[in-house]
């Protein structure tokens, strides 16, 4: 984390800015002024990590997350990721404009939208839960 301060320096590559934007001023100040590590639970509470799993479940949790991402249309994944990066720090009206622009552009140019939508309507899409459950890695 912010151990640099113990070595006579601090982050100069956007680390402090990202911490403030993600975790807030108080948490960031504690981290960058003390140079002390934080527990996984504190990192979770401060929005530094998405989830905490026991070490012995880490490989399985990672594999599940990877499979959940890979089942999705990769053009949509790339566009969503770029959209998130593009809207950071913008005012709400700009964020909404960018999201709409990227989202509608993707839908118009992505040939898999129709077939993937039909799988959803037919309740055969990969990883569906509930009464019409399907495996994560393929349809029924």
XYZ file of C-alpha atoms in Angstrom:
140
model
C 0.000 0.000 0.000
C 1.545 3.314 0.939
C 4.805 2.043 2.382
C 6.806 4.608 0.392
C 6.511 7.203 3.168
C 8.620 4.933 5.381
C 11.348 5.151 2.721
C 11.289 8.952 2.454
C 8.950 9.342 -0.506
C 5.310 8.998 -1.469
C 3.340 7.924 -4.507
C 3.745 10.175 -7.529
C 2.009 7.991 -10.118
C -1.614 8.602 -9.203
C -1.740 6.295 -6.188
C -2.776 8.991 -3.713
C -5.336 10.437 -6.123
C -6.869 7.012 -6.708
C -6.936 6.245 -2.982
C -8.730 9.532 -2.203
C -11.255 8.950 -4.994
C -11.878 5.339 -3.974
C -11.439 5.282 -0.203
C -11.928 8.843 0.955
C -9.637 11.398 2.563
C -9.546 9.962 6.102
C -8.545 6.446 5.098
C -6.024 7.746 2.574
C -4.436 10.099 5.111
C -4.034 7.270 7.605
C -2.531 5.005 4.985
C -0.113 7.473 3.417
C 0.949 9.140 6.672
C 1.584 5.966 8.686
C 2.871 3.654 5.986
C 1.209 0.772 7.829
C -0.550 -2.145 6.135
C -4.288 -2.679 6.483
C -6.186 -5.908 6.964
C -8.262 -7.430 4.201
C -11.439 -6.550 6.104
C -10.424 -2.873 6.367
C -9.460 -2.843 2.690
C -12.922 -4.226 1.874
C -14.666 -1.661 4.081
C -12.677 1.116 2.361
C -13.584 -0.094 -1.161
C -10.007 -1.078 -1.963
C -11.053 -4.649 -2.814
C -14.333 -6.106 -4.075
C -14.462 -9.125 -1.794
C -12.495 -11.055 0.778
C -12.351 -14.841 0.709
C -10.466 -17.283 2.913
C -7.053 -18.127 1.489
C -7.992 -21.756 0.850
C -10.926 -20.589 -1.330
C -8.954 -17.985 -3.287
C -8.192 -20.137 -6.348
C -11.819 -21.301 -6.660
C -13.191 -17.775 -6.194
C -10.752 -16.445 -8.792
C -11.643 -19.179 -11.276
C -15.367 -18.495 -10.816
C -14.858 -14.765 -11.436
C -12.801 -15.479 -14.560
C -15.494 -17.846 -15.888
C -18.206 -15.263 -15.179
C -16.275 -12.689 -17.206
C -15.434 -15.101 -20.029
C -19.073 -16.174 -20.509
C -19.871 -12.593 -21.506
C -19.452 -11.067 -24.935
C -15.877 -9.812 -25.013
C -16.700 -6.729 -27.116
C -19.238 -5.745 -24.445
C -16.672 -6.385 -21.685
C -14.108 -4.190 -23.433
C -16.630 -1.407 -24.038
C -17.929 -1.506 -20.452
C -14.393 -1.360 -19.082
C -13.480 1.568 -21.323
C -16.714 3.318 -20.342
C -15.916 3.004 -16.624
C -12.424 4.400 -17.159
C -13.744 7.213 -19.353
C -16.369 8.452 -16.856
C -14.133 8.626 -13.789
C -13.958 12.176 -12.502
C -16.532 13.602 -14.914
C -19.731 15.347 -13.829
C -22.913 13.264 -13.958
C -24.207 14.718 -17.231
C -20.909 13.853 -18.959
C -20.907 10.382 -17.423
C -24.414 9.721 -18.759
C -23.490 11.036 -22.208
C -20.353 8.878 -22.427
C -22.187 5.773 -21.203
C -24.965 6.235 -23.760
C -22.525 6.955 -26.567
C -20.385 3.866 -25.879
C -23.358 1.627 -25.080
C -25.441 2.445 -28.149
C -22.392 2.317 -30.414
C -21.640 -1.187 -29.116
C -25.209 -2.431 -29.612
C -25.308 -1.168 -33.175
C -22.071 -2.842 -34.150
C -22.120 -6.079 -32.157
C -23.419 -9.021 -34.184
C -23.889 -11.238 -31.095
C -26.487 -9.008 -29.410
C -29.434 -10.670 -31.169
C -28.359 -14.274 -30.487
C -27.383 -13.573 -26.872
C -30.657 -11.721 -26.287
C -32.583 -14.668 -27.742
C -30.758 -17.042 -25.348
C -31.899 -14.804 -22.498
C -35.514 -14.834 -23.693
C -35.348 -18.621 -24.197
C -33.842 -18.960 -20.685
C -30.836 -20.878 -21.990
C -28.115 -18.274 -21.423
C -24.974 -19.486 -19.639
C -24.928 -19.238 -15.877
C -28.661 -18.621 -15.440
C -29.837 -19.186 -11.869
C -33.205 -20.256 -10.466
C -35.807 -22.611 -11.924
C -34.164 -22.500 -15.346
C -30.585 -22.850 -14.121
C -27.916 -23.458 -16.742
C -24.203 -24.196 -16.303
C -21.823 -21.244 -16.293
C -19.812 -22.506 -19.257
C -22.674 -23.090 -21.683
C -26.398 -23.164 -22.288
C -28.757 -26.104 -21.704
